[in-house]
Amino acid sequence: MSDSNPIGATNTASGVKRNRELMRRDSTIMAHKSEGKEPVVVSSKEGEGWTTVSSHPGEGWSNGTIPQFMFPYTREGKVTLFSNQRRWIHTESSWTRIGGGSQYDAKHSESGSGEKLTTSLEDESRTVRSLIAQLCEKFYEQGGATGTSGGVSIRTGGPSENRPWRVFVAPSGIQKEDMIGEDVFELDMDMNVVKPPVTPNLRLSACTPIWYSVYRFRPRAKCVIHTHSMNAQMATLLDPTERSTCLRMTHLEMLKGVGGHAYDSVLDIPIIDNRPSEDMLVDQVEKALVKYPKCNAILVRRHGVFVWGDSWEQAKTQCESFDYLFETAIKMKSMGIDPAAVPKEGTYRVDDEGGEEKKEDSSRPVKRMRTEKKDSADATDGFNAEADLNNAADLEKDTKSIPLLPRDAKVLLLDIEGCTTAISFVKNVLFPFVLSNIDLYLAKRTSQELGPILKSLQEDIEKLEDGHDAKEESKKVTPVVPDCTPNDDLMRDMIKSFVKAMMKFDVKATGLKSLQGKMWKSGKC
């Protein structure tokens, strides 16, 4: 029996079916520990009887010969297993999540640590292949690899180890809970197959080009995970227009788990549109990698998520943390809470004066505005009442300035442009509406209505500087004799000429805006 294979397993393609059968025949593989005896298992071949597998309970749970479900069920076996045997197949003896929000977080450049557990390149290859199969099975159990979806890639080697990179990728079209290490491809960094799967008729995943994009744009990445998590898919639909390019979240504890973020950080997760096949997403993925250098994930609308890390442990941790955050965002939205908004309550803040931490009371202004005059020499004007100083100067304005908003103000009323309506909508829809409908609108106005409109537009033109293009354009209008009141048709012609002249040169004037607003409000003529 080989030290590297389950009991009765073979390495040939013809033996793959038998290997899987053996791995799932619990009835023929039994852990046994009785008084004074070492744990043994039943051989899969008839007549071989009891065969000793290991002298240490639980040794094969990770990196050994015993499949996962064969760990000893005795108390001593469990104590040994959980005291010094990890449940995952590891390539290194330990790892630590990369933190960044506290002195107690592990602040280091790499998550992987400890000594290598593999003894040769062949042993490493076998270990990584088995690990990918284990990861795929777990993500299937969590709902992220339903059907044959999802996948995992891990790479080893590189310049730091003075050897070429080796990239291991899960195959396409296989049930992830049924994968074995012999199903995994081994490639180089040029995407050439170095060692194909033992299992015949398998092909590379359509995600393979994306694995390589992440490795090229994130040189420290050692693992990429792709899932079709329901939470990830639904998170891309929180914007009903489906035009958003990122999902923003802040002030959530699990932000610590996605790498490089703390509780009060702002996390922007890029969202790209889906395409018929994953390999067609490469250009969009690479643009997102450049635009969002701090994020370790990319959402694909109506599809799923790609997550990476500098070790497989870090990638797995971040993938689970992202999924938790996606579910949080969905539930917050259902409650009417914006996950991107800084909470007004529920978070401790530092008091500006005393330096003590205390919870803010939103029932009173954070800082009361004071405008009384001070005689002291150190009296200065506070910017937006930031320092609770005299901000009377902030409220003073000349004809061109805009007053700052006092700290205890409740409402800031803005113009329609850039606030409730996109500028592109104003220019591409609202303005053309005025020009194309002004004839019909004015045709329905009486003399009493036309007069004030014309007067206000004339005042707009008069206020323009001499030589202004709109003013020169307006000179083409038929002059009005002071002692003569123009008839309705003449007033309509003059109004149209003034409107077209000012809109042609993008003039912002009171009379023009008033007329435009009335036409927009009517919505029709």
Short mmCIF file of C-alpha atoms in Angstrom, two decimals:
data_model
loop_
_atom_site.label_atom_id
_atom_site.label_comp_id
_atom_site.label_asym_id
_atom_site.label_seq_id
_atom_site.Cartn_x
_atom_site.Cartn_y
_atom_site.Cartn_z
CA MET A 1 0.00 0.00 0.00
CA SER A 2 1.36 3.44 -0.97
CA ASP A 3 1.87 6.03 1.79
CA SER A 4 0.30 8.70 -0.39
CA ASN A 5 -2.93 6.98 -1.45
CA PRO A 6 -6.05 5.74 0.32
CA ILE A 7 -6.24 2.02 0.92
CA GLY A 8 -6.51 0.14 -2.34
CA ALA A 9 -6.25 3.32 -4.45
CA THR A 10 -4.47 3.39 -7.80
CA ASN A 11 -2.86 6.18 -9.82
CA THR A 12 -3.86 5.00 -13.27
CA ALA A 13 -6.72 6.43 -15.30
CA SER A 14 -8.44 3.06 -15.27
CA GLY A 15 -8.34 3.09 -11.49
CA VAL A 16 -10.06 6.47 -11.03
CA LYS A 17 -13.52 4.97 -10.89
CA ARG A 18 -12.33 2.40 -8.37
CA ASN A 19 -10.65 5.11 -6.27
CA ARG A 20 -13.88 7.06 -5.95
CA GLU A 21 -15.80 3.93 -5.11
CA LEU A 22 -13.33 3.09 -2.37
CA MET A 23 -13.44 6.60 -0.94
CA ARG A 24 -17.19 6.40 -0.53
CA ARG A 25 -17.54 2.88 0.79
CA ASP A 26 -17.80 3.72 4.47
CA SER A 27 -18.95 0.22 5.20
CA THR A 28 -15.58 -1.21 4.18
CA ILE A 29 -13.38 1.41 5.87
CA MET A 30 -13.75 1.48 9.64
CA ALA A 31 -11.79 3.20 12.40
CA HIS A 32 -11.23 0.91 15.32
CA LYS A 33 -9.64 1.40 18.70
CA SER A 34 -10.05 -1.08 21.51
CA GLU A 35 -8.28 -1.50 24.79
CA GLY A 36 -4.61 -1.97 24.27
CA LYS A 37 -4.80 -1.91 20.47
CA GLU A 38 -3.78 0.66 17.84
CA PRO A 39 -6.43 2.04 15.44
CA VAL A 40 -6.94 -0.17 12.41
CA VAL A 41 -9.05 -0.16 9.26
CA VAL A 42 -10.65 -2.88 7.19
CA SER A 43 -8.95 -3.47 3.87
CA SER A 44 -11.09 -3.08 0.75
CA LYS A 45 -9.91 -6.44 -0.56
CA GLU A 46 -11.62 -9.56 0.69
CA GLY A 47 -9.50 -11.83 2.82
CA GLU A 48 -6.96 -9.23 3.95
CA GLY A 49 -8.69 -8.71 7.26
CA TRP A 50 -7.54 -6.00 9.67
CA THR A 51 -4.60 -3.87 8.66
CA THR A 52 -2.87 -1.26 10.80
CA VAL A 53 -2.97 2.17 9.12
CA SER A 54 -1.40 4.51 11.66
CA SER A 55 0.01 4.36 15.15
CA HIS A 56 -1.18 7.91 15.87
CA PRO A 57 -4.95 8.60 16.00
CA GLY A 58 -6.00 11.25 13.50
CA GLU A 59 -2.65 11.51 11.74
CA GLY A 60 -4.13 11.08 8.30
CA TRP A 61 -6.77 13.78 8.68
CA SER A 62 -4.55 16.31 6.92
CA ASN A 63 -1.67 15.30 4.67
CA GLY A 64 -1.75 11.61 5.65
CA THR A 65 -3.17 8.37 4.37
CA ILE A 66 -6.53 8.20 6.13
CA PRO A 67 -9.50 9.89 4.36
CA GLN A 68 -11.29 12.56 6.38
CA PHE A 69 -14.21 10.45 7.45
CA MET A 70 -11.89 7.81 8.97
CA PHE A 71 -10.66 9.68 12.02
CA PRO A 72 -10.94 7.67 15.27
CA TYR A 73 -14.22 8.07 17.14
CA THR A 74 -12.67 7.31 20.51
CA ARG A 75 -12.15 10.04 23.09
CA GLU A 76 -8.37 9.67 22.93
CA GLY A 77 -8.44 9.84 19.17
CA LYS A 78 -10.54 12.99 19.20
CA VAL A 79 -8.33 14.66 21.79
CA THR A 80 -5.28 13.93 19.65
CA LEU A 81 -7.04 15.10 16.50
CA PHE A 82 -8.22 18.43 17.88
CA SER A 83 -5.12 19.14 19.93
CA ASN A 84 -2.52 19.04 17.17
CA GLN A 85 -4.08 17.84 13.90
CA ARG A 86 -5.69 20.37 11.57
CA ARG A 87 -8.77 19.38 9.58
CA TRP A 88 -7.67 21.02 6.32
CA ILE A 89 -4.96 19.74 3.99
CA HIS A 90 -2.18 22.26 4.59
CA THR A 91 1.01 23.01 2.70
CA GLU A 92 2.48 25.05 5.58
CA SER A 93 2.32 24.55 9.32
CA SER A 94 0.42 27.75 10.14
CA TRP A 95 -1.08 30.99 8.85
CA THR A 96 -2.59 34.21 10.27
CA ARG A 97 -5.26 36.53 8.89
CA ILE A 98 -3.89 39.86 7.71
CA GLY A 99 -5.33 42.55 9.98
CA GLY A 100 -5.12 46.31 9.96
CA GLY A 101 -7.53 47.86 12.43
CA SER A 102 -5.93 47.37 15.84
CA GLN A 103 -2.66 46.86 17.64
CA TYR A 104 -3.84 43.32 18.31
CA ASP A 105 -4.32 42.55 14.60
CA ALA A 106 -1.54 40.69 12.86
CA LYS A 107 0.09 43.37 10.75
CA HIS A 108 2.37 41.58 8.39
CA SER A 109 2.85 41.40 4.65
CA GLU A 110 1.95 37.75 4.15
CA SER A 111 -0.68 35.50 5.71
CA GLY A 112 1.20 32.23 5.21
CA SER A 113 3.75 31.31 7.88
CA GLY A 114 5.49 28.35 9.41
CA GLU A 115 7.41 25.54 7.81
CA LYS A 116 6.52 23.70 4.63
CA LEU A 117 4.83 20.37 5.23
CA THR A 118 5.61 18.95 1.81
CA THR A 119 8.87 17.10 1.24
CA SER A 120 9.20 17.30 -2.56
CA LEU A 121 7.68 18.93 -5.63
CA GLU A 122 5.75 15.74 -6.32
CA ASP A 123 4.44 15.71 -2.76
CA GLU A 124 3.53 19.40 -3.06
CA SER A 125 1.68 18.79 -6.33
CA ARG A 126 -0.28 15.90 -4.82
CA THR A 127 -1.06 17.93 -1.70
CA VAL A 128 -2.29 21.03 -3.59
CA ARG A 129 -4.44 18.93 -5.92
CA SER A 130 -6.07 17.24 -2.93
CA LEU A 131 -6.52 20.60 -1.20
CA ILE A 132 -8.36 22.04 -4.22
CA ALA A 133 -10.70 19.04 -4.20
CA GLN A 134 -11.34 19.60 -0.48
CA LEU A 135 -12.01 23.31 -0.97
CA CYS A 136 -14.41 22.68 -3.84
CA GLU A 137 -16.34 20.18 -1.73
CA LYS A 138 -16.65 22.67 1.12
CA PHE A 139 -17.81 25.49 -1.13
CA TYR A 140 -20.38 23.13 -2.61
CA GLU A 141 -21.67 22.41 0.89
CA GLN A 142 -21.93 26.17 1.54
CA GLY A 143 -23.99 26.72 -1.61
CA GLY A 144 -21.30 28.45 -3.65
CA ALA A 145 -20.65 25.63 -6.14
CA THR A 146 -24.10 24.33 -6.98
CA GLY A 147 -24.30 22.04 -9.98
CA THR A 148 -20.86 22.19 -11.55
CA SER A 149 -20.35 25.93 -10.90
CA GLY A 150 -17.47 27.67 -9.19
CA GLY A 151 -13.83 26.75 -8.98
CA VAL A 152 -10.49 27.20 -7.22
CA SER A 153 -6.96 27.93 -8.40
CA ILE A 154 -3.77 27.79 -6.32
CA ARG A 155 -0.25 28.60 -7.46
CA THR A 156 3.05 27.60 -5.90
CA GLY A 157 6.73 28.30 -6.47
CA GLY A 158 7.90 31.52 -8.09
CA PRO A 159 11.05 33.67 -7.86
CA SER A 160 11.06 33.69 -4.06
CA GLU A 161 11.62 29.91 -4.16
CA ASN A 162 13.97 30.00 -7.16
CA ARG A 163 11.71 27.86 -9.31
CA PRO A 164 9.00 28.37 -11.91
CA TRP A 165 5.42 29.08 -10.94
CA ARG A 166 3.01 26.16 -11.02
CA VAL A 167 -0.70 26.95 -11.33
CA PHE A 168 -3.26 24.35 -10.24
CA VAL A 169 -6.85 24.77 -11.48
CA ALA A 170 -10.09 22.90 -10.96
CA PRO A 171 -11.56 21.43 -14.16
CA SER A 172 -14.76 22.44 -15.91
CA GLY A 173 -18.06 20.61 -15.87
CA ILE A 174 -17.48 18.37 -12.87
CA GLN A 175 -19.52 18.12 -9.69
CA LYS A 176 -17.40 19.89 -7.11
CA GLU A 177 -18.46 17.67 -4.20
CA ASP A 178 -17.25 14.64 -6.18
CA MET A 179 -13.83 16.01 -7.14
CA ILE A 180 -10.60 14.24 -6.32
CA GLY A 181 -7.03 15.49 -6.63
CA GLU A 182 -6.55 13.50 -9.82
CA ASP A 183 -9.11 15.76 -11.55
CA VAL A 184 -6.95 18.90 -11.17
CA PHE A 185 -4.82 20.46 -13.94
CA GLU A 186 -1.25 21.67 -13.34
CA LEU A 187 -0.05 24.52 -15.62
CA ASP A 188 2.81 26.99 -15.95
CA MET A 189 2.44 30.79 -16.01
CA ASP A 190 2.07 30.73 -19.80
CA MET A 191 -1.09 28.65 -19.42
CA ASN A 192 0.56 25.52 -20.81
CA VAL A 193 -0.54 22.24 -19.27
CA VAL A 194 2.43 20.75 -17.38
CA LYS A 195 0.56 17.78 -15.97
CA PRO A 196 -2.97 16.90 -17.06
CA PRO A 197 -5.51 15.23 -14.78
CA VAL A 198 -5.36 11.48 -14.41
CA THR A 199 -9.10 11.43 -14.95
CA PRO A 200 -9.72 11.29 -18.72
CA ASN A 201 -11.85 13.66 -20.83
CA LEU A 202 -11.65 16.65 -18.51
CA ARG A 203 -11.09 20.18 -19.83
CA LEU A 204 -9.87 23.44 -18.37
CA SER A 205 -12.34 25.75 -16.70
CA ALA A 206 -13.52 28.82 -18.62
CA CYS A 207 -12.32 30.77 -15.56
CA THR A 208 -8.68 29.89 -16.31
CA PRO A 209 -7.88 33.20 -18.10
CA ILE A 210 -9.31 35.07 -15.11
CA TRP A 211 -7.07 33.18 -12.68
CA TYR A 212 -4.10 34.36 -14.72
CA SER A 213 -5.33 37.97 -14.91
CA VAL A 214 -5.52 38.09 -11.11
CA TYR A 215 -2.05 36.55 -10.76
CA ARG A 216 -0.57 39.08 -13.19
CA PHE A 217 -2.25 42.16 -11.70
CA ARG A 218 -1.89 40.97 -8.08
CA PRO A 219 1.65 39.47 -8.00
CA ARG A 220 1.31 38.38 -4.37
CA ALA A 221 -1.89 36.43 -4.97
CA LYS A 222 -1.49 32.67 -4.47
CA CYS A 223 -5.12 31.57 -4.62
CA VAL A 224 -8.28 32.65 -6.48
CA ILE A 225 -11.76 31.38 -5.61
CA HIS A 226 -14.87 31.71 -7.76
CA THR A 227 -18.33 30.98 -6.36
CA HIS A 228 -21.90 31.30 -7.55
CA SER A 229 -23.06 32.31 -4.10
CA MET A 230 -26.69 33.42 -3.99
CA ASN A 231 -25.70 36.29 -1.70
CA ALA A 232 -23.10 37.51 -4.21
CA GLN A 233 -25.57 37.32 -7.07
CA MET A 234 -28.34 39.16 -5.21
CA ALA A 235 -25.91 41.83 -3.96
CA THR A 236 -25.34 42.86 -7.59
CA LEU A 237 -29.08 43.52 -7.94
CA LEU A 238 -29.46 45.91 -5.01
CA ASP A 239 -29.38 48.71 -7.58
CA PRO A 240 -32.62 48.14 -9.54
CA THR A 241 -31.21 49.99 -12.56
CA GLU A 242 -28.30 47.50 -12.68
CA ARG A 243 -25.96 50.32 -13.69
CA SER A 244 -23.91 50.58 -10.50
CA THR A 245 -20.21 49.85 -10.91
CA CYS A 246 -19.51 49.03 -7.27
CA LEU A 247 -21.12 47.97 -4.00
CA ARG A 248 -20.13 50.27 -1.14
CA MET A 249 -20.23 49.28 2.53
CA THR A 250 -18.92 50.80 5.76
CA HIS A 251 -19.07 50.49 9.56
CA LEU A 252 -19.46 46.72 9.69
CA GLU A 253 -17.34 44.41 11.82
CA MET A 254 -16.78 41.81 9.10
CA LEU A 255 -14.94 44.39 6.97
CA LYS A 256 -11.92 43.24 8.97
CA GLY A 257 -12.11 39.89 7.24
CA VAL A 258 -11.69 41.08 3.64
CA GLY A 259 -8.08 42.29 3.96
CA GLY A 260 -6.78 45.83 4.42
CA HIS A 261 -10.01 47.20 5.94
CA ALA A 262 -11.19 48.01 9.45
CA TYR A 263 -14.66 48.44 10.97
CA ASP A 264 -15.03 52.07 9.91
CA SER A 265 -13.30 51.74 6.53
CA VAL A 266 -15.18 52.30 3.28
CA LEU A 267 -15.18 49.16 1.14
CA ASP A 268 -15.89 49.50 -2.58
CA ILE A 269 -16.43 46.16 -4.32
CA PRO A 270 -16.38 46.50 -8.13
CA ILE A 271 -19.31 45.11 -10.14
CA ILE A 272 -18.89 44.11 -13.77
CA ASP A 273 -21.61 43.02 -16.19
CA ASN A 274 -21.94 39.33 -16.96
CA ARG A 275 -21.20 37.75 -20.35
CA PRO A 276 -22.09 34.38 -21.91
CA SER A 277 -18.79 32.78 -20.80
CA GLU A 278 -16.32 33.54 -18.02
CA ASP A 279 -13.33 33.80 -20.38
CA MET A 280 -15.06 36.78 -22.05
CA LEU A 281 -14.89 38.70 -18.75
CA VAL A 282 -11.09 39.11 -18.81
CA ASP A 283 -11.00 42.71 -20.11
CA GLN A 284 -13.60 43.85 -17.57
CA VAL A 285 -11.82 42.02 -14.75
CA GLU A 286 -8.47 43.64 -15.59
CA LYS A 287 -10.01 47.12 -15.70
CA ALA A 288 -11.58 46.53 -12.28
CA LEU A 289 -8.26 45.27 -10.89
CA VAL A 290 -6.63 48.55 -11.95
CA LYS A 291 -9.47 50.80 -10.77
CA TYR A 292 -9.98 49.16 -7.36
CA PRO A 293 -6.49 48.28 -6.05
CA LYS A 294 -7.62 47.98 -2.41
CA CYS A 295 -10.36 45.41 -2.96
CA ASN A 296 -9.72 41.66 -3.04
CA ALA A 297 -12.91 40.70 -4.88
CA ILE A 298 -14.89 41.41 -8.04
CA LEU A 299 -18.64 40.88 -8.31
CA VAL A 300 -20.14 39.77 -11.62
CA ARG A 301 -23.73 40.92 -12.06
CA ARG A 302 -26.33 38.12 -11.99
CA HIS A 303 -23.46 35.64 -11.71
CA GLY A 304 -21.19 35.44 -8.67
CA VAL A 305 -17.88 36.62 -7.24
CA PHE A 306 -14.10 36.19 -7.67
CA VAL A 307 -11.97 36.49 -4.51
CA TRP A 308 -8.20 36.13 -4.05
CA GLY A 309 -5.56 36.17 -1.33
CA ASP A 310 -1.84 35.74 -0.76
CA SER A 311 -2.49 32.22 0.53
CA TRP A 312 -5.37 29.81 0.12
CA GLU A 313 -6.27 30.37 3.78
CA GLN A 314 -6.44 34.13 3.28
CA ALA A 315 -8.50 33.73 0.08
CA LYS A 316 -10.94 31.36 1.81
CA THR A 317 -11.27 33.67 4.82
CA GLN A 318 -11.91 36.68 2.58
CA CYS A 319 -14.37 34.77 0.42
CA GLU A 320 -16.43 33.81 3.46
CA SER A 321 -16.21 37.35 4.86
CA PHE A 322 -17.33 38.89 1.56
CA ASP A 323 -20.27 36.48 1.42
CA TYR A 324 -21.26 37.49 4.95
CA LEU A 325 -21.11 41.16 3.94
CA PHE A 326 -23.18 40.52 0.80
CA GLU A 327 -25.89 38.90 2.91
CA THR A 328 -25.67 41.82 5.35
CA ALA A 329 -26.13 44.36 2.55
CA ILE A 330 -29.17 42.50 1.22
CA LYS A 331 -30.81 42.37 4.63
CA MET A 332 -29.94 46.00 5.44
CA LYS A 333 -31.54 47.12 2.17
CA SER A 334 -34.67 45.11 2.98
CA MET A 335 -34.85 47.04 6.27
CA GLY A 336 -34.44 50.38 4.53
CA ILE A 337 -30.85 50.85 5.76
CA ASP A 338 -28.15 51.98 3.36
CA PRO A 339 -25.00 49.84 3.93
CA ALA A 340 -22.89 52.66 2.44
CA ALA A 341 -24.10 55.30 4.93
CA VAL A 342 -22.15 56.20 8.05
CA PRO A 343 -24.49 55.41 10.97
CA LYS A 344 -25.76 58.37 13.00
CA GLU A 345 -26.01 56.18 16.08
CA GLY A 346 -24.57 52.90 17.29
CA THR A 347 -20.91 53.90 16.92
CA TYR A 348 -18.71 55.50 19.58
CA ARG A 349 -16.98 58.71 18.62
CA VAL A 350 -14.29 60.80 20.29
CA ASP A 351 -15.47 63.99 21.95
CA ASP A 352 -13.65 67.00 20.46
CA GLU A 353 -13.08 68.75 23.79
CA GLY A 354 -12.60 66.13 26.49
CA GLY A 355 -10.92 63.46 24.39
CA GLU A 356 -13.12 60.79 26.00
CA GLU A 357 -15.05 58.26 24.01
CA LYS A 358 -18.78 58.65 24.31
CA LYS A 359 -21.83 57.93 22.24
CA GLU A 360 -23.20 60.92 20.37
CA ASP A 361 -26.70 62.08 21.21
CA SER A 362 -28.50 63.01 18.01
CA SER A 363 -31.25 64.77 19.99
CA ARG A 364 -29.04 67.86 20.19
CA PRO A 365 -26.61 69.49 17.74
CA VAL A 366 -23.10 68.06 17.81
CA LYS A 367 -21.77 71.60 18.07
CA ARG A 368 -23.97 74.60 18.75
CA MET A 369 -23.32 77.48 16.35
CA ARG A 370 -22.14 80.66 18.08
CA THR A 371 -22.15 83.97 16.26
CA GLU A 372 -21.66 86.40 19.13
CA LYS A 373 -18.67 88.73 18.92
CA LYS A 374 -15.62 87.92 21.01
CA ASP A 375 -13.14 90.44 22.34
CA SER A 376 -10.38 87.98 23.10
CA ALA A 377 -7.30 88.03 20.94
CA ASP A 378 -7.62 84.34 20.10
CA ALA A 379 -11.13 84.69 18.66
CA THR A 380 -11.11 83.31 15.12
CA ASP A 381 -13.66 82.33 12.57
CA GLY A 382 -14.36 78.57 12.56
CA PHE A 383 -14.75 76.83 9.22
CA ASN A 384 -18.30 75.50 9.08
CA ALA A 385 -18.34 75.68 12.90
CA GLU A 386 -15.85 72.81 12.90
CA ALA A 387 -14.12 74.04 16.04
CA ASP A 388 -17.19 75.61 17.61
CA LEU A 389 -15.70 79.08 17.18
CA ASN A 390 -17.33 82.26 15.95
CA ASN A 391 -18.53 81.45 12.44
CA ALA A 392 -20.41 84.66 11.73
CA ALA A 393 -18.10 85.31 8.80
CA ASP A 394 -19.13 82.00 7.30
CA LEU A 395 -22.67 83.29 6.97
CA GLU A 396 -21.69 86.56 5.34
CA LYS A 397 -21.67 86.61 1.57
CA ASP A 398 -21.18 88.94 -1.33
CA THR A 399 -23.02 88.78 -4.64
CA LYS A 400 -20.98 85.81 -5.88
CA SER A 401 -20.34 83.68 -2.79
CA ILE A 402 -22.39 80.87 -1.31
CA PRO A 403 -22.83 80.75 2.49
CA LEU A 404 -21.49 77.67 4.28
CA LEU A 405 -23.93 75.37 6.02
CA PRO A 406 -24.09 75.84 9.83
CA ARG A 407 -23.43 72.66 11.81
CA ASP A 408 -26.91 72.63 13.37
CA ALA A 409 -28.77 73.18 10.08
CA LYS A 410 -31.23 70.41 9.23
CA VAL A 411 -31.71 70.93 5.47
CA LEU A 412 -29.52 71.95 2.56
CA LEU A 413 -31.66 72.72 -0.50
CA LEU A 414 -29.81 72.39 -3.80
CA ASP A 415 -30.68 73.18 -7.39
CA ILE A 416 -32.22 70.43 -9.53
CA GLU A 417 -29.03 69.87 -11.53
CA GLY A 418 -26.68 67.38 -9.96
CA CYS A 419 -29.03 66.81 -7.03
CA THR A 420 -32.27 65.19 -8.15
CA THR A 421 -31.55 64.97 -11.86
CA ALA A 422 -28.46 63.92 -13.78
CA ILE A 423 -26.80 66.70 -15.79
CA SER A 424 -26.90 64.47 -18.86
CA PHE A 425 -30.69 64.21 -18.52
CA VAL A 426 -30.99 68.00 -18.29
CA LYS A 427 -28.88 68.57 -21.40
CA ASN A 428 -30.10 65.65 -23.48
CA VAL A 429 -33.79 65.67 -22.60
CA LEU A 430 -35.01 68.77 -20.76
CA PHE A 431 -33.30 71.45 -22.85
CA PRO A 432 -34.28 69.91 -26.21
CA PHE A 433 -37.84 69.63 -24.90
CA VAL A 434 -37.98 73.42 -24.45
CA LEU A 435 -36.67 74.18 -27.94
CA SER A 436 -38.95 71.71 -29.70
CA ASN A 437 -42.13 72.67 -27.82
CA ILE A 438 -41.80 76.42 -27.30
CA ASP A 439 -44.01 77.27 -30.32
CA LEU A 440 -46.90 75.19 -29.00
CA TYR A 441 -46.41 76.45 -25.46
CA LEU A 442 -46.47 80.15 -26.45
CA ALA A 443 -49.42 79.63 -28.80
CA LYS A 444 -51.57 78.83 -25.76
CA ARG A 445 -50.44 81.84 -23.72
CA THR A 446 -52.55 85.04 -23.57
CA SER A 447 -51.30 88.64 -23.89
CA GLN A 448 -51.36 88.94 -20.10
CA GLU A 449 -49.04 85.94 -19.83
CA LEU A 450 -46.77 86.79 -22.75
CA GLY A 451 -45.95 90.31 -21.51
CA PRO A 452 -44.22 89.33 -18.23
CA ILE A 453 -42.33 86.51 -19.98
CA LEU A 454 -40.97 88.90 -22.62
CA LYS A 455 -40.04 91.51 -20.03
CA SER A 456 -38.07 89.05 -17.90
CA LEU A 457 -36.18 87.73 -20.95
CA GLN A 458 -35.33 91.28 -22.05
CA GLU A 459 -33.92 91.93 -18.59
CA ASP A 460 -31.81 88.77 -18.88
CA ILE A 461 -30.34 90.00 -22.17
CA GLU A 462 -29.67 93.50 -20.82
CA LYS A 463 -27.67 92.08 -17.90
CA LEU A 464 -25.25 90.34 -20.23
CA GLU A 465 -21.92 92.00 -20.92
CA ASP A 466 -21.54 93.96 -24.13
CA GLY A 467 -20.24 91.72 -26.86
CA HIS A 468 -21.65 88.54 -25.30
CA ASP A 469 -22.53 86.04 -28.05
CA ALA A 470 -26.09 85.66 -26.83
CA LYS A 471 -26.54 89.44 -26.71
CA GLU A 472 -25.23 89.81 -30.26
CA GLU A 473 -27.55 87.02 -31.39
CA SER A 474 -30.50 88.77 -29.76
CA LYS A 475 -29.90 91.94 -31.80
CA LYS A 476 -31.44 90.12 -34.73
CA VAL A 477 -34.80 90.40 -32.95
CA THR A 478 -37.21 93.01 -34.40
CA PRO A 479 -36.70 96.17 -32.30
CA VAL A 480 -39.58 97.28 -30.10
CA VAL A 481 -40.72 100.91 -30.35
CA PRO A 482 -41.04 102.27 -26.78
CA ASP A 483 -44.37 103.96 -27.44
CA CYS A 484 -45.75 100.90 -29.19
CA THR A 485 -46.99 97.77 -27.44
CA PRO A 486 -46.12 94.72 -29.61
CA ASN A 487 -48.94 92.42 -30.63
CA ASP A 488 -49.14 88.79 -29.49
CA ASP A 489 -47.44 87.31 -32.55
CA LEU A 490 -44.55 89.78 -32.29
CA MET A 491 -44.12 89.00 -28.59
CA ARG A 492 -44.05 85.29 -29.34
CA ASP A 493 -41.37 85.76 -32.01
CA MET A 494 -39.26 87.91 -29.68
CA ILE A 495 -39.57 85.40 -26.82
CA LYS A 496 -38.51 82.52 -29.08
CA SER A 497 -35.54 84.50 -30.38
CA PHE A 498 -34.39 85.43 -26.87
CA VAL A 499 -34.76 81.82 -25.62
CA LYS A 500 -32.90 80.31 -28.57
CA ALA A 501 -30.09 82.89 -28.32
CA MET A 502 -29.50 82.31 -24.61
CA MET A 503 -29.82 78.51 -24.78
CA LYS A 504 -27.49 78.38 -27.77
CA PHE A 505 -24.72 79.93 -25.66
CA ASP A 506 -25.71 78.17 -22.41
CA VAL A 507 -26.76 81.30 -20.54
CA LYS A 508 -28.09 80.76 -17.00
CA ALA A 509 -30.57 83.60 -16.35
CA THR A 510 -33.57 84.09 -14.08
CA GLY A 511 -36.19 84.80 -16.74
CA LEU A 512 -35.05 81.93 -18.94
CA LYS A 513 -34.99 79.46 -16.06
CA SER A 514 -38.47 80.55 -15.00
CA LEU A 515 -39.87 79.88 -18.47
CA GLN A 516 -38.05 76.54 -18.74
CA GLY A 517 -39.34 75.48 -15.34
CA LYS A 518 -42.93 76.25 -16.28
CA MET A 519 -42.62 74.23 -19.49
CA TRP A 520 -41.02 71.27 -17.66
CA LYS A 521 -43.67 71.40 -14.97
CA SER A 522 -46.45 71.28 -17.54
CA GLY A 523 -44.81 68.29 -19.20
CA LYS A 524 -46.79 69.04 -22.28
CA CYS A 525 -48.09 71.99 -24.24
#
